[in-house]
JSON list of C-alpha atoms in Angstrom, two decimals:
[
{"chain": "A", "resi": 1, "resn": "MET", "atom": "CA", "xyz": [135.04, 1.86, 59.64]},
{"chain": "A", "resi": 2, "resn": "ASP", "atom": "CA", "xyz": [134.44, 2.51, 55.99]},
{"chain": "A", "resi": 3, "resn": "VAL", "atom": "CA", "xyz": [136.84, 0.83, 53.62]},
{"chain": "A", "resi": 4, "resn": "PHE", "atom": "CA", "xyz": [137.72, 2.67, 50.43]},
{"chain": "A", "resi": 5, "resn": "LEU", "atom": "CA", "xyz": [139.19, 0.52, 47.69]},
{"chain": "A", "resi": 6, "resn": "ALA", "atom": "CA", "xyz": [141.59, 2.37, 45.42]},
{"chain": "A", "resi": 7, "resn": "PHE", "atom": "CA", "xyz": [141.21, 1.85, 41.70]},
{"chain": "A", "resi": 8, "resn": "HIS", "atom": "CA", "xyz": [144.43, 0.66, 40.06]},
{"chain": "A", "resi": 9, "resn": "GLN", "atom": "CA", "xyz": [144.56, 1.61, 36.41]},
{"chain": "A", "resi": 10, "resn": "THR", "atom": "CA", "xyz": [145.50, -1.00, 33.83]},
{"chain": "A", "resi": 11, "resn": "TYR", "atom": "CA", "xyz": [147.61, 0.49, 31.07]},
{"chain": "A", "resi": 12, "resn": "GLN", "atom": "CA", "xyz": [147.06, -2.32, 28.54]},
{"chain": "A", "resi": 13, "resn": "PRO", "atom": "CA", "xyz": [143.40, -3.30, 28.82]},
{"chain": "A", "resi": 14, "resn": "VAL", "atom": "CA", "xyz": [142.86, -3.84, 25.07]},
{"chain": "A", "resi": 15, "resn": "LEU", "atom": "CA", "xyz": [144.29, -7.26, 24.12]},
{"chain": "A", "resi": 16, "resn": "GLY", "atom": "CA", "xyz": [147.34, -6.57, 26.26]},
{"chain": "A", "resi": 17, "resn": "SER", "atom": "CA", "xyz": [148.60, -4.03, 23.70]},
{"chain": "A", "resi": 18, "resn": "ILE", "atom": "CA", "xyz": [149.63, -0.57, 24.81]},
{"chain": "A", "resi": 19, "resn": "LEU", "atom": "CA", "xyz": [149.28, 0.71, 21.22]},
{"chain": "A", "resi": 20, "resn": "LEU", "atom": "CA", "xyz": [145.68, -0.49, 20.86]},
{"chain": "A", "resi": 21, "resn": "SER", "atom": "CA", "xyz": [144.92, 0.77, 24.36]},
{"chain": "A", "resi": 22, "resn": "ALA", "atom": "CA", "xyz": [146.28, 4.20, 23.46]},
{"chain": "A", "resi": 23, "resn": "LEU", "atom": "CA", "xyz": [144.20, 4.30, 20.29]},
{"chain": "A", "resi": 24, "resn": "VAL", "atom": "CA", "xyz": [141.06, 3.36, 22.20]},
{"chain": "A", "resi": 25, "resn": "ALA", "atom": "CA", "xyz": [141.88, 5.89, 24.93]},
{"chain": "A", "resi": 26, "resn": "GLY", "atom": "CA", "xyz": [141.92, 8.59, 22.25]},
{"chain": "A", "resi": 27, "resn": "LEU", "atom": "CA", "xyz": [138.27, 7.98, 21.29]},
{"chain": "A", "resi": 28, "resn": "PRO", "atom": "CA", "xyz": [136.96, 10.96, 23.30]},
{"chain": "A", "resi": 29, "resn": "LEU", "atom": "CA", "xyz": [139.34, 13.22, 21.38]},
{"chain": "A", "resi": 30, "resn": "TYR", "atom": "CA", "xyz": [138.31, 11.68, 18.07]},
{"chain": "A", "resi": 31, "resn": "VAL", "atom": "CA", "xyz": [134.65, 12.26, 18.91]},
{"chain": "A", "resi": 32, "resn": "LEU", "atom": "CA", "xyz": [135.37, 15.85, 19.92]},
{"chain": "A", "resi": 33, "resn": "PHE", "atom": "CA", "xyz": [137.36, 16.65, 16.76]},
{"chain": "A", "resi": 34, "resn": "VAL", "atom": "CA", "xyz": [134.90, 15.02, 14.37]},
{"chain": "A", "resi": 35, "resn": "MET", "atom": "CA", "xyz": [131.87, 16.70, 15.90]},
{"chain": "A", "resi": 36, "resn": "LEU", "atom": "CA", "xyz": [133.58, 20.10, 16.03]},
{"chain": "A", "resi": 37, "resn": "ALA", "atom": "CA", "xyz": [135.48, 20.17, 12.75]},
{"chain": "A", "resi": 38, "resn": "ILE", "atom": "CA", "xyz": [133.37, 17.98, 10.48]},
{"chain": "A", "resi": 39, "resn": "LEU", "atom": "CA", "xyz": [129.82, 17.97, 11.84]},
{"chain": "A", "resi": 40, "resn": "ARG", "atom": "CA", "xyz": [130.13, 21.59, 13.06]},
{"chain": "A", "resi": 41, "resn": "LEU", "atom": "CA", "xyz": [127.98, 20.98, 16.12]},
{"chain": "A", "resi": 42, "resn": "PRO", "atom": "CA", "xyz": [127.84, 23.38, 19.10]},
{"chain": "A", "resi": 43, "resn": "ALA", "atom": "CA", "xyz": [130.85, 23.14, 21.40]},
{"chain": "A", "resi": 44, "resn": "TRP", "atom": "CA", "xyz": [128.86, 22.15, 24.48]},
{"chain": "A", "resi": 45, "resn": "ILE", "atom": "CA", "xyz": [127.29, 19.20, 22.66]},
{"chain": "A", "resi": 46, "resn": "CYS", "atom": "CA", "xyz": [130.72, 18.06, 21.44]},
{"chain": "A", "resi": 47, "resn": "ALA", "atom": "CA", "xyz": [132.16, 18.35, 24.94]},
{"chain": "A", "resi": 48, "resn": "LEU", "atom": "CA", "xyz": [129.26, 16.41, 26.45]},
{"chain": "A", "resi": 49, "resn": "ALA", "atom": "CA", "xyz": [129.62, 13.64, 23.85]},
{"chain": "A", "resi": 50, "resn": "ALA", "atom": "CA", "xyz": [133.36, 13.40, 24.55]},
{"chain": "A", "resi": 51, "resn": "LEU", "atom": "CA", "xyz": [132.66, 13.26, 28.28]},
{"chain": "A", "resi": 52, "resn": "LEU", "atom": "CA", "xyz": [130.14, 10.43, 27.87]},
{"chain": "A", "resi": 53, "resn": "THR", "atom": "CA", "xyz": [132.57, 8.57, 25.59]},
{"chain": "A", "resi": 54, "resn": "ALA", "atom": "CA", "xyz": [135.31, 8.80, 28.21]},
{"chain": "A", "resi": 55, "resn": "ALA", "atom": "CA", "xyz": [132.93, 7.62, 30.93]},
{"chain": "A", "resi": 56, "resn": "VAL", "atom": "CA", "xyz": [131.82, 4.61, 28.88]},
{"chain": "A", "resi": 57, "resn": "LEU", "atom": "CA", "xyz": [135.43, 3.68, 28.14]},
{"chain": "A", "resi": 58, "resn": "GLY", "atom": "CA", "xyz": [136.32, 3.95, 31.81]},
{"chain": "A", "resi": 59, "resn": "LEU", "atom": "CA", "xyz": [133.42, 1.69, 32.80]},
{"chain": "A", "resi": 60, "resn": "LEU", "atom": "CA", "xyz": [133.58, -0.94, 30.05]},
{"chain": "A", "resi": 61, "resn": "VAL", "atom": "CA", "xyz": [137.22, -1.01, 28.92]},
{"chain": "A", "resi": 62, "resn": "TRP", "atom": "CA", "xyz": [139.20, 0.01, 31.98]},
{"chain": "A", "resi": 63, "resn": "GLY", "atom": "CA", "xyz": [136.74, -1.50, 34.45]},
{"chain": "A", "resi": 64, "resn": "MET", "atom": "CA", "xyz": [136.38, 1.54, 36.67]},
{"chain": "A", "resi": 65, "resn": "PRO", "atom": "CA", "xyz": [133.65, 1.25, 39.30]},
{"chain": "A", "resi": 66, "resn": "PHE", "atom": "CA", "xyz": [130.69, 3.53, 38.71]},
{"chain": "A", "resi": 67, "resn": "GLY", "atom": "CA", "xyz": [131.40, 5.54, 41.84]},
{"chain": "A", "resi": 68, "resn": "VAL", "atom": "CA", "xyz": [135.00, 6.17, 40.81]},
{"chain": "A", "resi": 69, "resn": "THR", "atom": "CA", "xyz": [133.90, 7.12, 37.29]},
{"chain": "A", "resi": 70, "resn": "LEU", "atom": "CA", "xyz": [131.33, 9.55, 38.66]},
{"chain": "A", "resi": 71, "resn": "GLY", "atom": "CA", "xyz": [133.88, 11.00, 41.07]},
{"chain": "A", "resi": 72, "resn": "ALA", "atom": "CA", "xyz": [136.49, 11.45, 38.34]},
{"chain": "A", "resi": 73, "resn": "THR", "atom": "CA", "xyz": [133.90, 13.12, 36.11]},
{"chain": "A", "resi": 74, "resn": "THR", "atom": "CA", "xyz": [132.78, 15.61, 38.74]},
{"chain": "A", "resi": 75, "resn": "GLU", "atom": "CA", "xyz": [136.38, 16.32, 39.75]},
{"chain": "A", "resi": 76, "resn": "GLY", "atom": "CA", "xyz": [137.27, 17.04, 36.11]},
{"chain": "A", "resi": 77, "resn": "MET", "atom": "CA", "xyz": [134.28, 19.36, 35.81]},
{"chain": "A", "resi": 78, "resn": "ALA", "atom": "CA", "xyz": [135.26, 21.18, 38.99]},
{"chain": "A", "resi": 79, "resn": "PHE", "atom": "CA", "xyz": [138.86, 21.50, 37.80]},
{"chain": "A", "resi": 80, "resn": "GLY", "atom": "CA", "xyz": [137.59, 22.90, 34.51]},
{"chain": "A", "resi": 81, "resn": "LEU", "atom": "CA", "xyz": [135.69, 25.58, 36.41]},
{"chain": "A", "resi": 82, "resn": "TRP", "atom": "CA", "xyz": [138.43, 26.28, 38.92]},
{"chain": "A", "resi": 83, "resn": "PRO", "atom": "CA", "xyz": [141.11, 27.25, 38.11]},
{"chain": "A", "resi": 84, "resn": "ILE", "atom": "CA", "xyz": [140.94, 26.88, 34.31]},
{"chain": "A", "resi": 85, "resn": "SER", "atom": "CA", "xyz": [137.72, 28.76, 33.54]},
{"chain": "A", "resi": 86, "resn": "TRP", "atom": "CA", "xyz": [138.49, 31.31, 36.24]},
{"chain": "A", "resi": 87, "resn": "ILE", "atom": "CA", "xyz": [141.86, 32.12, 34.62]},
{"chain": "A", "resi": 88, "resn": "VAL", "atom": "CA", "xyz": [140.30, 32.39, 31.17]},
{"chain": "A", "resi": 89, "resn": "LEU", "atom": "CA", "xyz": [137.49, 34.61, 32.49]},
{"chain": "A", "resi": 90, "resn": "ASN", "atom": "CA", "xyz": [139.94, 37.03, 34.07]},
{"chain": "A", "resi": 91, "resn": "ALA", "atom": "CA", "xyz": [142.06, 37.05, 30.93]},
{"chain": "A", "resi": 92, "resn": "ILE", "atom": "CA", "xyz": [139.02, 37.92, 28.80]},
{"chain": "A", "resi": 93, "resn": "VAL", "atom": "CA", "xyz": [137.93, 40.65, 31.24]},
{"chain": "A", "resi": 94, "resn": "PHE", "atom": "CA", "xyz": [141.35, 42.30, 31.27]},
{"chain": "A", "resi": 95, "resn": "HIS", "atom": "CA", "xyz": [141.68, 41.97, 27.50]},
{"chain": "A", "resi": 96, "resn": "ASN", "atom": "CA", "xyz": [138.32, 43.66, 27.00]},
{"chain": "A", "resi": 97, "resn": "LEU", "atom": "CA", "xyz": [139.33, 46.40, 29.45]},
{"chain": "A", "resi": 98, "resn": "THR", "atom": "CA", "xyz": [142.56, 47.09, 27.57]},
{"chain": "A", "resi": 99, "resn": "VAL", "atom": "CA", "xyz": [140.68, 47.17, 24.26]},
{"chain": "A", "resi": 100, "resn": "ALA", "atom": "CA", "xyz": [137.95, 49.47, 25.60]},
{"chain": "A", "resi": 101, "resn": "SER", "atom": "CA", "xyz": [140.45, 51.84, 27.21]},
{"chain": "A", "resi": 102, "resn": "GLY", "atom": "CA", "xyz": [142.64, 51.98, 24.11]},
{"chain": "A", "resi": 103, "resn": "ASP", "atom": "CA", "xyz": [145.66, 50.52, 25.88]},
{"chain": "A", "resi": 104, "resn": "PHE", "atom": "CA", "xyz": [145.66, 47.46, 23.64]},
{"chain": "A", "resi": 105, "resn": "ASP", "atom": "CA", "xyz": [146.15, 49.68, 20.59]},
{"chain": "A", "resi": 106, "resn": "VAL", "atom": "CA", "xyz": [149.09, 51.29, 22.38]},
{"chain": "A", "resi": 107, "resn": "ILE", "atom": "CA", "xyz": [150.63, 47.86, 22.99]},
{"chain": "A", "resi": 108, "resn": "LYS", "atom": "CA", "xyz": [150.03, 46.87, 19.38]},
{"chain": "A", "resi": 109, "resn": "ARG", "atom": "CA", "xyz": [151.56, 50.08, 18.01]},
{"chain": "A", "resi": 110, "resn": "SER", "atom": "CA", "xyz": [154.56, 49.72, 20.32]},
{"chain": "A", "resi": 111, "resn": "LEU", "atom": "CA", "xyz": [155.22, 46.22, 19.04]},
{"chain": "A", "resi": 112, "resn": "THR", "atom": "CA", "xyz": [154.80, 47.14, 15.41]},
{"chain": "A", "resi": 113, "resn": "ARG", "atom": "CA", "xyz": [157.05, 50.22, 15.60]},
{"chain": "A", "resi": 114, "resn": "LEU", "atom": "CA", "xyz": [160.04, 48.21, 16.76]},
{"chain": "A", "resi": 115, "resn": "THR", "atom": "CA", "xyz": [160.75, 46.85, 13.29]},
{"chain": "A", "resi": 116, "resn": "THR", "atom": "CA", "xyz": [159.22, 46.53, 9.83]},
{"chain": "A", "resi": 117, "resn": "ASP", "atom": "CA", "xyz": [160.93, 43.19, 9.17]},
{"chain": "A", "resi": 118, "resn": "ARG", "atom": "CA", "xyz": [158.16, 40.60, 9.14]},
{"chain": "A", "resi": 119, "resn": "ARG", "atom": "CA", "xyz": [160.47, 37.90, 10.43]},
{"chain": "A", "resi": 120, "resn": "LEU", "atom": "CA", "xyz": [161.32, 39.96, 13.50]},
{"chain": "A", "resi": 121, "resn": "GLN", "atom": "CA", "xyz": [157.68, 40.97, 13.89]},
{"chain": "A", "resi": 122, "resn": "THR", "atom": "CA", "xyz": [156.82, 37.29, 14.02]},
{"chain": "A", "resi": 123, "resn": "LEU", "atom": "CA", "xyz": [159.44, 36.61, 16.69]},
{"chain": "A", "resi": 124, "resn": "LEU", "atom": "CA", "xyz": [158.50, 39.63, 18.79]},
{"chain": "A", "resi": 125, "resn": "ILE", "atom": "CA", "xyz": [154.73, 39.28, 18.57]},
{"chain": "A", "resi": 126, "resn": "ALA", "atom": "CA", "xyz": [153.99, 35.59, 18.02]},
{"chain": "A", "resi": 127, "resn": "PHE", "atom": "CA", "xyz": [156.83, 34.17, 20.14]},
{"chain": "A", "resi": 128, "resn": "SER", "atom": "CA", "xyz": [157.88, 36.74, 22.76]},
{"chain": "A", "resi": 129, "resn": "PHE", "atom": "CA", "xyz": [154.58, 38.54, 23.35]},
{"chain": "A", "resi": 130, "resn": "GLY", "atom": "CA", "xyz": [152.74, 35.25, 22.88]},
{"chain": "A", "resi": 131, "resn": "ALA", "atom": "CA", "xyz": [154.91, 33.63, 25.57]},
{"chain": "A", "resi": 132, "resn": "LEU", "atom": "CA", "xyz": [154.00, 36.44, 27.96]},
{"chain": "A", "resi": 133, "resn": "LEU", "atom": "CA", "xyz": [150.30, 35.94, 27.24]},
{"chain": "A", "resi": 134, "resn": "GLU", "atom": "CA", "xyz": [150.71, 32.16, 27.58]},
{"chain": "A", "resi": 135, "resn": "GLY", "atom": "CA", "xyz": [152.11, 32.53, 31.07]},
{"chain": "A", "resi": 136, "resn": "ILE", "atom": "CA", "xyz": [149.34, 34.93, 32.08]},
{"chain": "A", "resi": 137, "resn": "ALA", "atom": "CA", "xyz": [146.31, 33.36, 30.44]},
{"chain": "A", "resi": 138, "resn": "GLY", "atom": "CA", "xyz": [146.94, 30.42, 28.11]},
{"chain": "A", "resi": 139, "resn": "PHE", "atom": "CA", "xyz": [144.17, 28.16, 26.79]},
{"chain": "A", "resi": 140, "resn": "GLY", "atom": "CA", "xyz": [144.25, 29.58, 23.26]},
{"chain": "A", "resi": 141, "resn": "ALA", "atom": "CA", "xyz": [144.28, 33.27, 24.19]},
{"chain": "A", "resi": 142, "resn": "PRO", "atom": "CA", "xyz": [147.90, 33.88, 23.08]},
{"chain": "A", "resi": 143, "resn": "VAL", "atom": "CA", "xyz": [147.30, 32.36, 19.64]},
{"chain": "A", "resi": 144, "resn": "ALA", "atom": "CA", "xyz": [144.08, 34.31, 19.12]},
{"chain": "A", "resi": 145, "resn": "ILE", "atom": "CA", "xyz": [145.54, 37.65, 20.22]},
{"chain": "A", "resi": 146, "resn": "THR", "atom": "CA", "xyz": [148.92, 37.39, 18.47]},
{"chain": "A", "resi": 147, "resn": "ALA", "atom": "CA", "xyz": [147.34, 36.05, 15.27]},
{"chain": "A", "resi": 148, "resn": "SER", "atom": "CA", "xyz": [144.96, 39.02, 15.18]},
{"chain": "A", "resi": 149, "resn": "ILE", "atom": "CA", "xyz": [147.87, 41.44, 15.65]},
{"chain": "A", "resi": 150, "resn": "LEU", "atom": "CA", "xyz": [149.84, 39.78, 12.85]},
{"chain": "A", "resi": 151, "resn": "ALA", "atom": "CA", "xyz": [146.78, 39.89, 10.59]},
{"chain": "A", "resi": 152, "resn": "SER", "atom": "CA", "xyz": [146.38, 43.61, 11.30]},
{"chain": "A", "resi": 153, "resn": "LEU", "atom": "CA", "xyz": [149.99, 44.10, 10.15]},
{"chain": "A", "resi": 154, "resn": "GLY", "atom": "CA", "xyz": [149.18, 42.65, 6.74]},
{"chain": "A", "resi": 155, "resn": "PHE", "atom": "CA", "xyz": [149.87, 38.95, 7.26]},
{"chain": "A", "resi": 156, "resn": "GLU", "atom": "CA", "xyz": [147.47, 36.57, 5.57]},
{"chain": "A", "resi": 157, "resn": "PRO", "atom": "CA", "xyz": [144.96, 35.32, 8.18]},
{"chain": "A", "resi": 158, "resn": "VAL", "atom": "CA", "xyz": [145.87, 31.65, 7.70]},
{"chain": "A", "resi": 159, "resn": "THR", "atom": "CA", "xyz": [149.59, 32.47, 7.76]},
{"chain": "A", "resi": 160, "resn": "ALA", "atom": "CA", "xyz": [149.15, 34.53, 10.91]},
{"chain": "A", "resi": 161, "resn": "ALA", "atom": "CA", "xyz": [147.33, 31.67, 12.63]},
{"chain": "A", "resi": 162, "resn": "VAL", "atom": "CA", "xyz": [149.97, 29.12, 11.59]},
{"chain": "A", "resi": 163, "resn": "LEU", "atom": "CA", "xyz": [152.82, 31.35, 12.77]},
{"chain": "A", "resi": 164, "resn": "ALA", "atom": "CA", "xyz": [151.09, 31.99, 16.11]},
{"chain": "A", "resi": 165, "resn": "LEU", "atom": "CA", "xyz": [150.54, 28.26, 16.62]},
{"chain": "A", "resi": 166, "resn": "LEU", "atom": "CA", "xyz": [154.14, 27.43, 15.76]},
{"chain": "A", "resi": 167, "resn": "ALA", "atom": "CA", "xyz": [155.50, 30.08, 18.11]},
{"chain": "A", "resi": 168, "resn": "ASN", "atom": "CA", "xyz": [153.23, 28.92, 20.92]},
{"chain": "A", "resi": 169, "resn": "THR", "atom": "CA", "xyz": [154.56, 25.35, 21.02]},
{"chain": "A", "resi": 170, "resn": "ALA", "atom": "CA", "xyz": [157.53, 26.19, 23.28]},
{"chain": "A", "resi": 171, "resn": "PRO", "atom": "CA", "xyz": [156.00, 28.22, 26.17]},
{"chain": "A", "resi": 172, "resn": "VAL", "atom": "CA", "xyz": [152.79, 26.21, 26.41]},
{"chain": "A", "resi": 173, "resn": "ALA", "atom": "CA", "xyz": [154.17, 23.92, 29.14]},
{"chain": "A", "resi": 174, "resn": "PHE", "atom": "CA", "xyz": [154.16, 26.82, 31.60]},
{"chain": "A", "resi": 175, "resn": "GLY", "atom": "CA", "xyz": [150.89, 28.25, 30.32]},
{"chain": "A", "resi": 176, "resn": "SER", "atom": "CA", "xyz": [148.29, 29.67, 32.68]},
{"chain": "A", "resi": 177, "resn": "ILE", "atom": "CA", "xyz": [150.70, 30.12, 35.59]},
{"chain": "A", "resi": 178, "resn": "GLY", "atom": "CA", "xyz": [152.00, 26.58, 35.15]},
{"chain": "A", "resi": 179, "resn": "ILE", "atom": "CA", "xyz": [148.72, 24.66, 35.16]},
{"chain": "A", "resi": 180, "resn": "PRO", "atom": "CA", "xyz": [149.97, 21.89, 32.78]},
{"chain": "A", "resi": 181, "resn": "VAL", "atom": "CA", "xyz": [153.06, 21.13, 34.89]},
{"chain": "A", "resi": 182, "resn": "VAL", "atom": "CA", "xyz": [151.15, 21.35, 38.18]},
{"chain": "A", "resi": 183, "resn": "THR", "atom": "CA", "xyz": [148.43, 19.05, 36.86]},
{"chain": "A", "resi": 184, "resn": "LEU", "atom": "CA", "xyz": [150.97, 16.55, 35.53]},
{"chain": "A", "resi": 185, "resn": "GLY", "atom": "CA", "xyz": [152.76, 16.54, 38.90]},
{"chain": "A", "resi": 186, "resn": "GLY", "atom": "CA", "xyz": [149.48, 15.86, 40.68]},
{"chain": "A", "resi": 187, "resn": "LEU", "atom": "CA", "xyz": [148.80, 12.90, 38.41]},
{"chain": "A", "resi": 188, "resn": "VAL", "atom": "CA", "xyz": [152.27, 11.39, 38.27]},
{"chain": "A", "resi": 189, "resn": "GLY", "atom": "CA", "xyz": [153.18, 11.84, 41.95]},
{"chain": "A", "resi": 190, "resn": "PRO", "atom": "CA", "xyz": [150.70, 9.29, 43.37]},
{"chain": "A", "resi": 191, "resn": "ILE", "atom": "CA", "xyz": [151.53, 6.80, 40.60]},
{"chain": "A", "resi": 192, "resn": "LEU", "atom": "CA", "xyz": [155.23, 6.95, 41.50]},
{"chain": "A", "resi": 193, "resn": "HIS", "atom": "CA", "xyz": [154.42, 7.02, 45.23]},
{"chain": "A", "resi": 194, "resn": "LYS", "atom": "CA", "xyz": [156.25, 10.34, 45.51]},
{"chain": "A", "resi": 195, "resn": "ASP", "atom": "CA", "xyz": [155.39, 13.64, 47.12]},
{"chain": "A", "resi": 196, "resn": "VAL", "atom": "CA", "xyz": [153.28, 15.71, 44.71]},
{"chain": "A", "resi": 197, "resn": "THR", "atom": "CA", "xyz": [155.13, 18.95, 45.41]},
{"chain": "A", "resi": 198, "resn": "GLN", "atom": "CA", "xyz": [158.56, 17.39, 44.88]},
{"chain": "A", "resi": 199, "resn": "THR", "atom": "CA", "xyz": [157.35, 15.65, 41.72]},
{"chain": "A", "resi": 200, "resn": "THR", "atom": "CA", "xyz": [155.99, 18.94, 40.36]},
{"chain": "A", "resi": 201, "resn": "LEU", "atom": "CA", "xyz": [159.27, 20.72, 41.10]},
{"chain": "A", "resi": 202, "resn": "ALA", "atom": "CA", "xyz": [161.23, 17.94, 39.38]},
{"chain": "A", "resi": 203, "resn": "LEU", "atom": "CA", "xyz": [158.97, 18.09, 36.32]},
{"chain": "A", "resi": 204, "resn": "SER", "atom": "CA", "xyz": [159.23, 21.88, 36.24]},
{"chain": "A", "resi": 205, "resn": "ALA", "atom": "CA", "xyz": [163.04, 21.69, 36.29]},
{"chain": "A", "resi": 206, "resn": "MET", "atom": "CA", "xyz": [162.98, 19.03, 33.56]},
{"chain": "A", "resi": 207, "resn": "VAL", "atom": "CA", "xyz": [160.75, 21.17, 31.34]},
{"chain": "A", "resi": 208, "resn": "GLY", "atom": "CA", "xyz": [162.97, 24.18, 32.03]},
{"chain": "A", "resi": 209, "resn": "ARG", "atom": "CA", "xyz": [166.00, 22.27, 30.76]},
{"chain": "A", "resi": 210, "resn": "GLN", "atom": "CA", "xyz": [164.18, 21.13, 27.64]},
{"chain": "A", "resi": 211, "resn": "LEU", "atom": "CA", "xyz": [162.70, 24.48, 26.66]},
{"chain": "A", "resi": 212, "resn": "PRO", "atom": "CA", "xyz": [165.86, 26.41, 25.63]},
{"chain": "A", "resi": 213, "resn": "PRO", "atom": "CA", "xyz": [166.84, 24.02, 22.78]},
{"chain": "A", "resi": 214, "resn": "SER", "atom": "CA", "xyz": [163.23, 23.36, 21.81]},
{"chain": "A", "resi": 215, "resn": "SER", "atom": "CA", "xyz": [162.46, 27.09, 21.69]},
{"chain": "A", "resi": 216, "resn": "SER", "atom": "CA", "xyz": [164.88, 27.55, 18.81]},
{"chain": "A", "resi": 217, "resn": "ARG", "atom": "CA", "xyz": [162.81, 25.26, 16.61]},
{"chain": "A", "resi": 218, "resn": "PRO", "atom": "CA", "xyz": [159.51, 27.19, 16.60]},
{"chain": "A", "resi": 219, "resn": "THR", "atom": "CA", "xyz": [161.33, 30.52, 16.35]},
{"chain": "A", "resi": 220, "resn": "SER", "atom": "CA", "xyz": [163.25, 29.31, 13.30]},
{"chain": "A", "resi": 221, "resn": "SER", "atom": "CA", "xyz": [160.14, 27.63, 11.87]},
{"chain": "A", "resi": 222, "resn": "SER", "atom": "CA", "xyz": [158.21, 30.87, 12.23]},
{"chain": "A", "resi": 223, "resn": "SER", "atom": "CA", "xyz": [160.50, 32.46, 9.65]},
{"chain": "A", "resi": 224, "resn": "TRP", "atom": "CA", "xyz": [160.25, 29.64, 7.09]},
{"chain": "A", "resi": 225, "resn": "PRO", "atom": "CA", "xyz": [157.27, 31.18, 5.21]},
{"chain": "A", "resi": 226, "resn": "ALA", "atom": "CA", "xyz": [159.71, 33.91, 4.14]},
{"chain": "A", "resi": 227, "resn": "GLY", "atom": "CA", "xyz": [162.07, 31.30, 2.72]},
{"chain": "A", "resi": 228, "resn": "ALA", "atom": "CA", "xyz": [164.88, 29.07, 3.95]},
{"chain": "A", "resi": 229, "resn": "ARG", "atom": "CA", "xyz": [167.54, 31.73, 3.44]},
{"chain": "A", "resi": 230, "resn": "CYS", "atom": "CA", "xyz": [165.55, 34.29, 5.39]},
{"chain": "A", "resi": 231, "resn": "ALA", "atom": "CA", "xyz": [164.95, 31.79, 8.17]},
{"chain": "A", "resi": 232, "resn": "ARG", "atom": "CA", "xyz": [168.68, 31.10, 8.48]},
{"chain": "A", "resi": 233, "resn": "SER", "atom": "CA", "xyz": [169.51, 34.79, 8.53]},
{"chain": "A", "resi": 234, "resn": "CYS", "atom": "CA", "xyz": [166.96, 35.34, 11.29]},
{"chain": "A", "resi": 235, "resn": "ARG", "atom": "CA", "xyz": [168.27, 32.50, 13.47]},
{"chain": "A", "resi": 236, "resn": "PRO", "atom": "CA", "xyz": [170.69, 34.68, 15.53]},
{"chain": "A", "resi": 237, "resn": "CYS", "atom": "CA", "xyz": [167.76, 36.84, 16.62]},
{"chain": "A", "resi": 238, "resn": "SER", "atom": "CA", "xyz": [165.86, 33.80, 17.84]}
]
């Protein structure tokens, strides 16, 4: 009978400090951001460098066996292809279809005709319509689409991007048909020795209770570029 030894993660491998361990664990992200934003290298090279950095940290710092490291790497790659890339691919296909058929212009005109108030346009397009897109597609698509709509309405491009990012902070937990919550439940469940489905349902309920008060912050913040007084006057609509 084959014996499989489970790898037990150590949460404080760097000098027994959880802060230093967290900083070291963020190295793959630092590598990715520096190579993308500063060095301006191709995305696939940045992703590969971040992947290799994470693998080296797992082997040398966290002491993961090579087989477990290889298995975790391939599992992450497979999860990136299915369901994440599959969801993004379908979202891009349907978006291109709506653009080619002219339906996207109809949606955009319908949203813009509701009001000429830029504060309300921000709430309707960046927050409400963006939340719909986040639940359907996610992974940056809502920010890109809503920011382009806001820019077409006369918003400054940088302002449109900032407003779209602010409005997207609340619904992102349930983005892409709930992938973040489902993934978190799959990771936390085994650690707590709980059923994965029950853990996911508990996390989903917890996020659902946190979202209503937290949603008021990005909606109010989205109106701040128009001034504090305008943001306060727009709060009842949010």
